[in-house]
Short mmCIF file of C-alpha atoms and ligand atoms in Angstrom, two decimals:
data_model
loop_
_atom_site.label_atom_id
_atom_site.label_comp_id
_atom_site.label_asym_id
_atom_site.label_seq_id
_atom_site.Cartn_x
_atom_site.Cartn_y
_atom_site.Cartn_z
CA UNK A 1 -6.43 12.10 -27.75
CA UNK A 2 -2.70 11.17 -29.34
CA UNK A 3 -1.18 10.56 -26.42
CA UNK A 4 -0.28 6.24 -25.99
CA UNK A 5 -2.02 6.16 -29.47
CA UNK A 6 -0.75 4.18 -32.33
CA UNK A 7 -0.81 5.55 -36.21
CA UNK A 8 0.01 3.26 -39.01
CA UNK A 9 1.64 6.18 -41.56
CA UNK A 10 1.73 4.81 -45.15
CA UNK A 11 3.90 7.08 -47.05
CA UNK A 12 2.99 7.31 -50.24
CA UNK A 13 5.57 8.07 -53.74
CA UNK A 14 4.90 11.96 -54.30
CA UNK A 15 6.91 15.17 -53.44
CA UNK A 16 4.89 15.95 -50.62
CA UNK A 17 6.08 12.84 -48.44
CA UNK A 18 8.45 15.05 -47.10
CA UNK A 19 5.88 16.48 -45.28
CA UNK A 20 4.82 13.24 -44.00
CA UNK A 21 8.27 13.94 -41.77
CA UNK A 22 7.11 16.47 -40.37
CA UNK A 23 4.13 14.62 -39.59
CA UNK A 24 5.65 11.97 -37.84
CA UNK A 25 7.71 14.57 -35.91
CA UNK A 26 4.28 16.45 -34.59
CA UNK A 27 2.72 12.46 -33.65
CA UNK A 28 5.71 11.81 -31.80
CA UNK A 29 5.41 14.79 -29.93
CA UNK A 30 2.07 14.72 -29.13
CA UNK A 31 2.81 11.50 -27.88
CA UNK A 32 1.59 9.42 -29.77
CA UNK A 33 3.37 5.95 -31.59
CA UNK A 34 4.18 5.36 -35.25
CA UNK A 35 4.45 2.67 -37.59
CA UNK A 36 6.01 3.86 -40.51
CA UNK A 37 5.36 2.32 -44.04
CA UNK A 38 6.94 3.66 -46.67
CA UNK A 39 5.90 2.49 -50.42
CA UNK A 40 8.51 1.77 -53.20
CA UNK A 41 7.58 4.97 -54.50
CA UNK A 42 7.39 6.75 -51.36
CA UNK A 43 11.47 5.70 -50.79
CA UNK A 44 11.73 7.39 -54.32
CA UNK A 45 11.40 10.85 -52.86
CA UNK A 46 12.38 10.05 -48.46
CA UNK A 47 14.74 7.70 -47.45
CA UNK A 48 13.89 5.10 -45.14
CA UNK A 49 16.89 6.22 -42.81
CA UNK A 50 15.11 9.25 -42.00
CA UNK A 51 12.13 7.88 -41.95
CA UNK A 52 13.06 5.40 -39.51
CA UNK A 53 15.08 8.08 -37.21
CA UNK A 54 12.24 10.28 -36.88
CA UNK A 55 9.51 7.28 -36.23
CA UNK A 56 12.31 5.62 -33.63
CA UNK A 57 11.16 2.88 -35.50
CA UNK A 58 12.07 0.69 -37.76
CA UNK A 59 10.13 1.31 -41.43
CA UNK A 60 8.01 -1.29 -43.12
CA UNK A 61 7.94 -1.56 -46.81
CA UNK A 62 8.07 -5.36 -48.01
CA UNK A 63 5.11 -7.59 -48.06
CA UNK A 64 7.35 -10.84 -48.03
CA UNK A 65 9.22 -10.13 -45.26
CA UNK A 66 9.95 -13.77 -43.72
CA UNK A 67 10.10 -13.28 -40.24
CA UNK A 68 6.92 -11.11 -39.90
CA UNK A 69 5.49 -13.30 -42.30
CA UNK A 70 5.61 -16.05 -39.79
CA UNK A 71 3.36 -13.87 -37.60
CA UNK A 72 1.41 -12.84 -40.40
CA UNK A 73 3.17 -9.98 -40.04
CA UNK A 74 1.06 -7.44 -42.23
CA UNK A 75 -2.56 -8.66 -40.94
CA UNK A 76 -0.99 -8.11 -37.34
CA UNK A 77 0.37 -4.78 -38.36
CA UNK A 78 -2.58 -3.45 -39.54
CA UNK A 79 -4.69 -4.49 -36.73
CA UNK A 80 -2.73 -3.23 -33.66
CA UNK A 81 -3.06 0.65 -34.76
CA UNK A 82 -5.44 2.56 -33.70
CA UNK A 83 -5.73 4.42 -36.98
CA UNK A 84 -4.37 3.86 -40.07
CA UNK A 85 -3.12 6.66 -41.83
CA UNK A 86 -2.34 7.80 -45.81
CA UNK A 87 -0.03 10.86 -46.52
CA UNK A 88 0.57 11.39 -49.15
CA UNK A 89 -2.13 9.30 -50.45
CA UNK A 90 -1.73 9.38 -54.00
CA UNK A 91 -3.86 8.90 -56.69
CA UNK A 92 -2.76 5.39 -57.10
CA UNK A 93 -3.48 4.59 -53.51
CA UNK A 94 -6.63 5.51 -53.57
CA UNK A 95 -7.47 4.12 -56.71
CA UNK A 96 -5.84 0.58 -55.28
CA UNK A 97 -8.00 0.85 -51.99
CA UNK A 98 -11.21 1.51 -54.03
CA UNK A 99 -10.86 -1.26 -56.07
CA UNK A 100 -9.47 -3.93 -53.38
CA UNK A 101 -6.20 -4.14 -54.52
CA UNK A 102 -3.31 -5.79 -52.61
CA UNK A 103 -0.27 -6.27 -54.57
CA UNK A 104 2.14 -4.56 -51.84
CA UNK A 105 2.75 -3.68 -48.52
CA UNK A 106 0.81 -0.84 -48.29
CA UNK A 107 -2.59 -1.56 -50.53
CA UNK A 108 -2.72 -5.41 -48.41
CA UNK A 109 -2.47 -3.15 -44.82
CA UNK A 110 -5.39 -0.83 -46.51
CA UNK A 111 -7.32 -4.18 -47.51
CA UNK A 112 -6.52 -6.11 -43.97
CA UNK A 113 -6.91 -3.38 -41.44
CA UNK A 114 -10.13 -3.53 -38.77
CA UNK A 115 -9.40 0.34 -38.32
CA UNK A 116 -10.60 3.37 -39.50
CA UNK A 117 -8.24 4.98 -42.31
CA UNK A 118 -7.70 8.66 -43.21
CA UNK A 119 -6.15 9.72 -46.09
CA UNK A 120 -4.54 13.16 -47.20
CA UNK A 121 -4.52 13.06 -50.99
CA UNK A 122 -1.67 15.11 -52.48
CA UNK A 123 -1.57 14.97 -56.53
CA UNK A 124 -1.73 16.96 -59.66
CA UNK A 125 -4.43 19.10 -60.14
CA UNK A 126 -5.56 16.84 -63.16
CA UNK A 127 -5.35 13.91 -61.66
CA UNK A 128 -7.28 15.16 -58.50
CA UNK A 129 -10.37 16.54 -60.51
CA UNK A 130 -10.25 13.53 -62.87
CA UNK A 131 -13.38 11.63 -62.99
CA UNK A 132 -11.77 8.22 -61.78
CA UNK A 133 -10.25 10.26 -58.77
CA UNK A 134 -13.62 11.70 -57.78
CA UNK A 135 -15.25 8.01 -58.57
CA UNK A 136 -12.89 6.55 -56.10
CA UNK A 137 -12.83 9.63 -53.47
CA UNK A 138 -16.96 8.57 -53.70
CA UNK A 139 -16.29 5.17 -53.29
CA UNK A 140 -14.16 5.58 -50.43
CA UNK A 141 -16.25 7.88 -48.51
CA UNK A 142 -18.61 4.93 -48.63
CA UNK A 143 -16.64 2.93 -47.15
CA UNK A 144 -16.17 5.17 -44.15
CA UNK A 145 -12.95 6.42 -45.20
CA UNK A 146 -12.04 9.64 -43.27
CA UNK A 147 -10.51 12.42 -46.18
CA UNK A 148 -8.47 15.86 -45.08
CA UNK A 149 -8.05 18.03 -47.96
CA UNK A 150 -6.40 18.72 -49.94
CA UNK A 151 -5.59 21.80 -50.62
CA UNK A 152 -5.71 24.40 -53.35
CA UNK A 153 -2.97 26.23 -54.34
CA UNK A 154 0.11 26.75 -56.07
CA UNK A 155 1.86 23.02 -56.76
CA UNK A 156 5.59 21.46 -57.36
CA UNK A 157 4.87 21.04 -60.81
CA UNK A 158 3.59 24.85 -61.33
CA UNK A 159 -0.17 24.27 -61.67
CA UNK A 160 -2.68 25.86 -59.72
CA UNK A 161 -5.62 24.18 -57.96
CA UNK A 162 -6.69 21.46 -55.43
CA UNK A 163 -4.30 18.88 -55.00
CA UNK A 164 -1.97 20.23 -52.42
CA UNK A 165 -1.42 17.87 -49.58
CA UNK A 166 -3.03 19.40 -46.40
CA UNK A 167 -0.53 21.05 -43.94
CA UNK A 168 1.08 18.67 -41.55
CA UNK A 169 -1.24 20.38 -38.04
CA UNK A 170 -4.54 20.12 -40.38
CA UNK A 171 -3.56 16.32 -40.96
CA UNK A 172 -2.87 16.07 -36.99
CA UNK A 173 -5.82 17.46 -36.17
CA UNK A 174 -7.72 15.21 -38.56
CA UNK A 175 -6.21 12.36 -36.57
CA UNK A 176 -6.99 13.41 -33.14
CA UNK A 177 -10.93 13.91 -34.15
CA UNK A 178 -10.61 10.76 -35.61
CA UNK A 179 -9.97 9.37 -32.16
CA UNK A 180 -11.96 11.29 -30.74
CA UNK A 181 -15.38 9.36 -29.12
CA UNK A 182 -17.96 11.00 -27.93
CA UNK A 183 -21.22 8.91 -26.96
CA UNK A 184 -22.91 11.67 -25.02
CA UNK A 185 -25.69 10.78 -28.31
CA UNK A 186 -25.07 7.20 -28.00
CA UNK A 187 -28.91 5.39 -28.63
CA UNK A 188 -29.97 8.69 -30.48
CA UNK A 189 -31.49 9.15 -33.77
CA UNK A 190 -31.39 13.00 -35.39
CA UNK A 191 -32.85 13.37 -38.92
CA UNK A 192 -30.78 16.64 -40.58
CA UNK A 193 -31.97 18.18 -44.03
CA UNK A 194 -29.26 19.90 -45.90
CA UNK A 195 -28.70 21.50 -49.37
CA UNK A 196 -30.96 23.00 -52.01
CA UNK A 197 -34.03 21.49 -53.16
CA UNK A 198 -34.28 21.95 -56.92
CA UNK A 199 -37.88 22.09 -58.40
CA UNK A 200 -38.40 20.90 -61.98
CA UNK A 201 -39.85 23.40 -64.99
CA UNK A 202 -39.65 21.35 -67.18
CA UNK A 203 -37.26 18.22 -68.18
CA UNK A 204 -34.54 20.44 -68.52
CA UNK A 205 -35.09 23.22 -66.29
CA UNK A 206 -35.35 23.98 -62.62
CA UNK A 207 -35.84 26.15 -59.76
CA UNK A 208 -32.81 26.09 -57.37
CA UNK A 209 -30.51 28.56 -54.75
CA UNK A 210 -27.57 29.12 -53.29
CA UNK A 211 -27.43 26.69 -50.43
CA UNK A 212 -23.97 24.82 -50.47
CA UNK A 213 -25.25 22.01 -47.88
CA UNK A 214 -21.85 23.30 -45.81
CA UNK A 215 -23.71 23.93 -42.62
CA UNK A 216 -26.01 20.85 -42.78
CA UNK A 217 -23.17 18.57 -43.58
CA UNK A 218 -21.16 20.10 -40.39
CA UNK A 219 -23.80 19.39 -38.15
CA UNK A 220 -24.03 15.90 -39.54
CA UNK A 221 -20.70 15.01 -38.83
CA UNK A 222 -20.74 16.79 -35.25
CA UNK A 223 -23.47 14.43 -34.53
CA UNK A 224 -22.09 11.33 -35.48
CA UNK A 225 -18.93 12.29 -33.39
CA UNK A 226 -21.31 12.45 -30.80
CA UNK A 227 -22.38 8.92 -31.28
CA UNK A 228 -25.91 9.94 -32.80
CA UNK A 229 -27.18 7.16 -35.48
CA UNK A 230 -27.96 10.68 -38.03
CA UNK A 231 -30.19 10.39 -41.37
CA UNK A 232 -29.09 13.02 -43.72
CA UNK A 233 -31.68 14.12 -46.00
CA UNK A 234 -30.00 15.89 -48.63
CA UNK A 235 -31.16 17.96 -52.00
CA UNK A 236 -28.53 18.48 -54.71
CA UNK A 237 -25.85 20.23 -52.41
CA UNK A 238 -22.14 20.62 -53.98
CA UNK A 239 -20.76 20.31 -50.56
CA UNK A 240 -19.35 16.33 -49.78
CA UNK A 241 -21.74 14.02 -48.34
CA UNK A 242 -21.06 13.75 -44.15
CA UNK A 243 -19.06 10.38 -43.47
CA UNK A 244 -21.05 7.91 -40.86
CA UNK A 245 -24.34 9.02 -41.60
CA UNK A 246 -27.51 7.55 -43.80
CA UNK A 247 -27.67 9.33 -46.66
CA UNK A 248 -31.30 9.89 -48.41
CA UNK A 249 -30.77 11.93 -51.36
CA UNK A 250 -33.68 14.12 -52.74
CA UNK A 251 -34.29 17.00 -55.57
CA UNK A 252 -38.07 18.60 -54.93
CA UNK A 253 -39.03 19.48 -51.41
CA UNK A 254 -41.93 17.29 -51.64
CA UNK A 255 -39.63 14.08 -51.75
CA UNK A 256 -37.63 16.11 -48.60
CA UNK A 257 -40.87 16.23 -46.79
CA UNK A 258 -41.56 11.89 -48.03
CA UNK A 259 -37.94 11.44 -46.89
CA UNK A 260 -38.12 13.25 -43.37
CA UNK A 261 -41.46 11.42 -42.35
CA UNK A 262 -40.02 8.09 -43.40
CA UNK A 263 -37.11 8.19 -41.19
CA UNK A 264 -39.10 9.17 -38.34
CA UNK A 265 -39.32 8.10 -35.10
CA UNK A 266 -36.53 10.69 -34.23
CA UNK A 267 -34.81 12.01 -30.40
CA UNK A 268 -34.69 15.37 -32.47
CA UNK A 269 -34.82 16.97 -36.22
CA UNK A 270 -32.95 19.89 -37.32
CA UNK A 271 -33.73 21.53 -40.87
CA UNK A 272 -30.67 22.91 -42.13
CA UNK A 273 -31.57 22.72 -45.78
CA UNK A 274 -32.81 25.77 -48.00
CA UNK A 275 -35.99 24.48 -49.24
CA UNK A 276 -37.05 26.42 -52.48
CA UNK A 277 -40.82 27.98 -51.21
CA UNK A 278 -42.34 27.78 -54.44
CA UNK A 279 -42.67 25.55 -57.19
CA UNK A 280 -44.02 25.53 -60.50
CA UNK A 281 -47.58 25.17 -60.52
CA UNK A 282 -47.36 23.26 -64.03
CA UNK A 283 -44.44 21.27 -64.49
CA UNK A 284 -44.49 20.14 -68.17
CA UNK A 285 -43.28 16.98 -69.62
CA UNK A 286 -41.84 18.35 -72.73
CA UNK A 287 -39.48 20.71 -73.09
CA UNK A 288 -40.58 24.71 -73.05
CA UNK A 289 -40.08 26.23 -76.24
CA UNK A 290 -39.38 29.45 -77.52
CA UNK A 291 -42.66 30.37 -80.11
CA UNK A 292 -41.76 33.11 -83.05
CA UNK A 293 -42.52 36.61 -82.09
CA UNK A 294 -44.54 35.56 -79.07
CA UNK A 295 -43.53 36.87 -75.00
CA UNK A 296 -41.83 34.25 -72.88
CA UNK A 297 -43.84 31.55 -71.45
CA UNK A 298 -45.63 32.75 -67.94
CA UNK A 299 -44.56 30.76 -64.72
CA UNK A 300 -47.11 29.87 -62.38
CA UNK A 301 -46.00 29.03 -58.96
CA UNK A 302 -47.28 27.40 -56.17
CA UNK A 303 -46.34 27.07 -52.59
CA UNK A 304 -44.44 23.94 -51.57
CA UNK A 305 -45.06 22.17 -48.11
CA UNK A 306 -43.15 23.61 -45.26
CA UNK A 307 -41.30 20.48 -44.05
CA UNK A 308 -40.77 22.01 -40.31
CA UNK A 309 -43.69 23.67 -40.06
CA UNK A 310 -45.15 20.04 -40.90
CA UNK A 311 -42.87 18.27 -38.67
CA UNK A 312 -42.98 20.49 -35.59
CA UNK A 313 -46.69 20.54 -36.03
CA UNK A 314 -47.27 16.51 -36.12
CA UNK A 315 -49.10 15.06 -33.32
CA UNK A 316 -48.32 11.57 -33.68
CA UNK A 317 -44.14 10.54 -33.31
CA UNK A 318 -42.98 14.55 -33.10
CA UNK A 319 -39.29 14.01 -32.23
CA UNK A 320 -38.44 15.73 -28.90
CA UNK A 321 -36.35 18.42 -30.11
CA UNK A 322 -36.96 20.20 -33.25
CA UNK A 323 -34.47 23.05 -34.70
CA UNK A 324 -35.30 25.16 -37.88
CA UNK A 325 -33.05 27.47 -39.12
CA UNK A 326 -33.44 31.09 -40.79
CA UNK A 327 -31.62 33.31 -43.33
CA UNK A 328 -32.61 36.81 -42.66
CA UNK A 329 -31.52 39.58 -44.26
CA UNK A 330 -33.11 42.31 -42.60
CA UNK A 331 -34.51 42.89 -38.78
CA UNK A 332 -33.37 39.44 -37.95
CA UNK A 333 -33.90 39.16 -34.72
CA UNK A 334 -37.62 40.19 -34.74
CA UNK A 335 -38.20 37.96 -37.65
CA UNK A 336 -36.76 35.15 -36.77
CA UNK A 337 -38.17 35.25 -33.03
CA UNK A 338 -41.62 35.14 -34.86
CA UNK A 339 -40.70 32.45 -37.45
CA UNK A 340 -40.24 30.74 -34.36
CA UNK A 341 -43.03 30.84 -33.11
CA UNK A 342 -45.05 30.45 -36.48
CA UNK A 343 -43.30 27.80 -37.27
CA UNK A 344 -43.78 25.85 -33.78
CA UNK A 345 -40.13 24.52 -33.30
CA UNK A 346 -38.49 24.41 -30.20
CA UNK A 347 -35.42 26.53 -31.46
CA UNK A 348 -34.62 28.60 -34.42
CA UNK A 349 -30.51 29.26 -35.55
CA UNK A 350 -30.85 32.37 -37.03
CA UNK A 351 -28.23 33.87 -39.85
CA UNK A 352 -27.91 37.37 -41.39
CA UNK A 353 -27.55 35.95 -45.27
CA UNK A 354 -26.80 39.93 -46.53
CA UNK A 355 -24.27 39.03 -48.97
CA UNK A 356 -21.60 41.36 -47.17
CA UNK A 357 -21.43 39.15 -44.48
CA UNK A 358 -20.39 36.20 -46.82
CA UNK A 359 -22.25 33.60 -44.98
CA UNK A 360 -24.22 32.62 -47.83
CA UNK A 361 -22.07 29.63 -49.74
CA UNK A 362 -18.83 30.68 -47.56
CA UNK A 363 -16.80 29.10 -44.61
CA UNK A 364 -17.93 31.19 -41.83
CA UNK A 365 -21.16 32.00 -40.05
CA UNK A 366 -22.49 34.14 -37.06
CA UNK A 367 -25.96 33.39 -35.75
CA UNK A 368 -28.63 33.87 -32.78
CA UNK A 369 -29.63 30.45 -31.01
CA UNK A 370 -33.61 31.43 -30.13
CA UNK A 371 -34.96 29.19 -27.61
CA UNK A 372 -37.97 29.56 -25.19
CA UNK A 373 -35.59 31.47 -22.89
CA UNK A 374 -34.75 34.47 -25.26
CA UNK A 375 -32.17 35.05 -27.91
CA UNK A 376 -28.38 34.09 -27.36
CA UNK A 377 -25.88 35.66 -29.78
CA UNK A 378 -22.85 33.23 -30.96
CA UNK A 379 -19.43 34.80 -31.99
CA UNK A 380 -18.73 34.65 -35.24
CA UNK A 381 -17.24 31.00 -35.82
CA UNK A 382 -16.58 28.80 -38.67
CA UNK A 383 -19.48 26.60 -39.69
CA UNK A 384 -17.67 23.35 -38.52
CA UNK A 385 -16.78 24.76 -35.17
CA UNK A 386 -20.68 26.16 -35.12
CA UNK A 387 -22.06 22.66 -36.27
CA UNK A 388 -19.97 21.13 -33.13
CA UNK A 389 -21.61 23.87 -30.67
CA UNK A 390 -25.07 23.29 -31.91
CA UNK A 391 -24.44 18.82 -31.55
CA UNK A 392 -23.30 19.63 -28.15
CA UNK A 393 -26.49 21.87 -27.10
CA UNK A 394 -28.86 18.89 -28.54
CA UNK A 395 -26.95 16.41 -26.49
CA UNK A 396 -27.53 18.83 -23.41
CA UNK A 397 -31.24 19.17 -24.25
CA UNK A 398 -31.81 14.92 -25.03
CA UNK A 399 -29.46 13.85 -21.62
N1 CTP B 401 -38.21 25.15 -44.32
C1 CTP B 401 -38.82 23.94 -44.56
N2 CTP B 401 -39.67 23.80 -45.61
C2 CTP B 401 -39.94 24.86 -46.41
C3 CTP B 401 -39.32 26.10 -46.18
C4 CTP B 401 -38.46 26.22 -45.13
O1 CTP B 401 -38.57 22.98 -43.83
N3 CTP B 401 -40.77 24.68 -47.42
C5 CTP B 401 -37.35 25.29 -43.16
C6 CTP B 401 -35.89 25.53 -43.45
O2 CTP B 401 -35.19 24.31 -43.52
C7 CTP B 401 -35.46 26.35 -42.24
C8 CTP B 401 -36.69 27.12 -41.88
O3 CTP B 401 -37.77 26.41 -42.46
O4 CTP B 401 -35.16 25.53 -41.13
C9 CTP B 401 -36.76 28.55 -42.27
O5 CTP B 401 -36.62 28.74 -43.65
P1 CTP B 401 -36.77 30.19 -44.30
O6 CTP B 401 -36.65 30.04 -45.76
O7 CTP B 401 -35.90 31.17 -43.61
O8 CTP B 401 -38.26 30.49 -43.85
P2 CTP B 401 -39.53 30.74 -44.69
O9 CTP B 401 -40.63 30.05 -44.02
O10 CTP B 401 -39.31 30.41 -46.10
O11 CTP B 401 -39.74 32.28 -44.47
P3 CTP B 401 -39.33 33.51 -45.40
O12 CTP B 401 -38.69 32.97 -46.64
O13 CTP B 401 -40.64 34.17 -45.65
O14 CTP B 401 -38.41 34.32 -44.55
#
């Protein structure tokens, strides 16, 4: 995908813009062009010499450069990239881009450009977990903004944590997905649920589990690569919200159920999220408290409505291809060939969730695709690369 391709590279002012050199160097011989901009910061820790010599280009760093200016030079420059990239973006970048600033070269390209922009934020730990950070890192997702990492781990000042500025091949492969278009689901619709569903006790209280909203959020994404227009019906998942999508956010599975028949019609449906089964019979409006001497209060519960059960089972607008998934932790092949059935999808992802396996909350995952033709056992893959398998078997299925 790099090859002939053209990356605006605003370097940002922190240590890690020396890897932004190495960047360059990786772009360049993937084949693809570079615009370097360096900020007044960012020529605090690389020089725009080497900067420039590595590029083969000549860097950009003032907004009032007459002679561009005359072309409206920095309208023009952000414009004829293909992507615009940030690296290091630091904390003042992104705080600049979230608010609309454009008091320099860099934060008026962010502002001006037509193009999609990815940023690798490299910062301290503190600053990266600071509210404002994770206000702005919201905002931006909004916007579309494409994010890779960072990551955690030791840093130049000597704390520990996230922060770290991903790894110059994680930031090119970032780049090449993001130029990456795929319209095999062009026209499409695919609702996805995702995440937990937490069901109230009381004000206070709930009923929750484990689900990170990791696997859900994967397929999301995989989808939209695809070109699928994907609503993403979420519960209270700590995993990032999937860029491109329409985000309905939910806590009970009742509103998941409200939320999945409201965005119907649908090409297909696939229920990634881990919707509690019960919920409490009697949910009180005051708070439950503890009485003197007396045993803890009993909890009723009651069964909640099976949303793909519900969906596979509708007569009117069923969407063409519906997917449930399964965590099994024992006999899971048997099982989840007859949740299958009892459920009345079309196919069923099935995962062994024993905790040895780690699947459960972790990166990784190993499941059984069950469709009408029998079982089909997937290699043990990360849940990104399984997310992308899955999108590419429901574009099969819809062409
Ligand atoms: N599911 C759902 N609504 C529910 C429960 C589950 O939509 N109330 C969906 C999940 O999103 C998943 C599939 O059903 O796609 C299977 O969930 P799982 O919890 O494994 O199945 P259960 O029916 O709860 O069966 P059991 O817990 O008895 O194994």
């Amino acid at each position: 995908m790099l090859a002939g391709r053209k990356i605006l590279l605003i370097i940002g002012g922190g240590i890690a813009a020396y890897k932004s050199i190495e960047l360059m160097r990786l772009l360049r011989k993937a084949g693809a062009g570079v615009v370097p901009v360096l900020t007044r910061a960012g020529s605090e820790f690389v020089t725009p010499l080497t900067v420039s010599a590595i590029a083969g280009t000549r860097v950009q760093g003032e907004l009032f450069d007459l002679t561009a200016e005359a072309e409206m030079g920095h309208i023009e420059l952000s414009r004829s990239a293909d992507l615009v990239v940030v690296a290091p973006a630091t904390a003042d970048l992104m705080a600049k881009l979230a608010s609309g600033l454009a008091n320099d070269l860099a934060s008026t390209l962010l502002l001006a450009t037509d193009k999609r922009v990815l940023l690798a934020p490299a910062m301290n730990v503190r600053m990266w977990e600071h509210p404002a950070t994770q206000r702005n890192l919201e905002t931006l997702r909004g916007f579309g903004t494409l994010v890779v990492g960072p990551d955690a781990g030791e840093m130049a000042c000597g704390e520990f944590g996230p922060g770290r500025m991903a790894e110059p091949p994680a930031i090119l492969a970032a780049i090449d997905a993001a130029l990456t278009t795929d319209t095999a689901l062009a026209g499409r619709h695919v609702i996805v649920t995702s995440g937990p569903t937490h069901e109230p006790i009381d004000p206070v209280r709930y009923i929750a589990n484990r689900s990170s909203g990791r696997q859900g959020t994967a397929i999301a994404e995989a989808l939209v690569r695809r070109g699928a227009r994907v609503t993403f019906v979420t519960g209270p998942a700590t995993a990032p919200r999937p860029l491109g999508c329409e985000i309905r956010e939910v806590e009970t599975a009742r509103e998941m159920l409200a939320a999945v028949e409201a965005a119907l019609p649908a090409d297909a449906a696939i229920f990634a999220a881990a919707v509690a089964d019960w919920r409490v019979a009697a949910e009180t409006r005051s708070k439950i408290k503890k009485q003197p001497g007396a045993e803890p209060a009993p909890l009723t519960l009651t069964e909640n409505p099976d949303i793909l059960k519900t969906i596979s089972r509708r007569e009117m607008s069923r969407p063409g291809l519906v997917v449930g998934f399964a965590a099994e932790t024992d006999d899971v092949l048997a099982n989840a060939t007859a949740k299958r059935l009892r459920k009345g999808c079309d196919w069923l992802v099935a995962n062994d969730v024993r905790p040895e396996t780690g699947i459960m909350g972790g990166s990784h995952t190993a499941v059984t695709l069950i469709t009408d033709a029998g079982a089909e056992d997937w290699p043990a893959m990360s849940k990104d690369e399984t997310a992308d398998r899955l999108a590419a078997r429901v574009a099969e299925a819809l062409a």
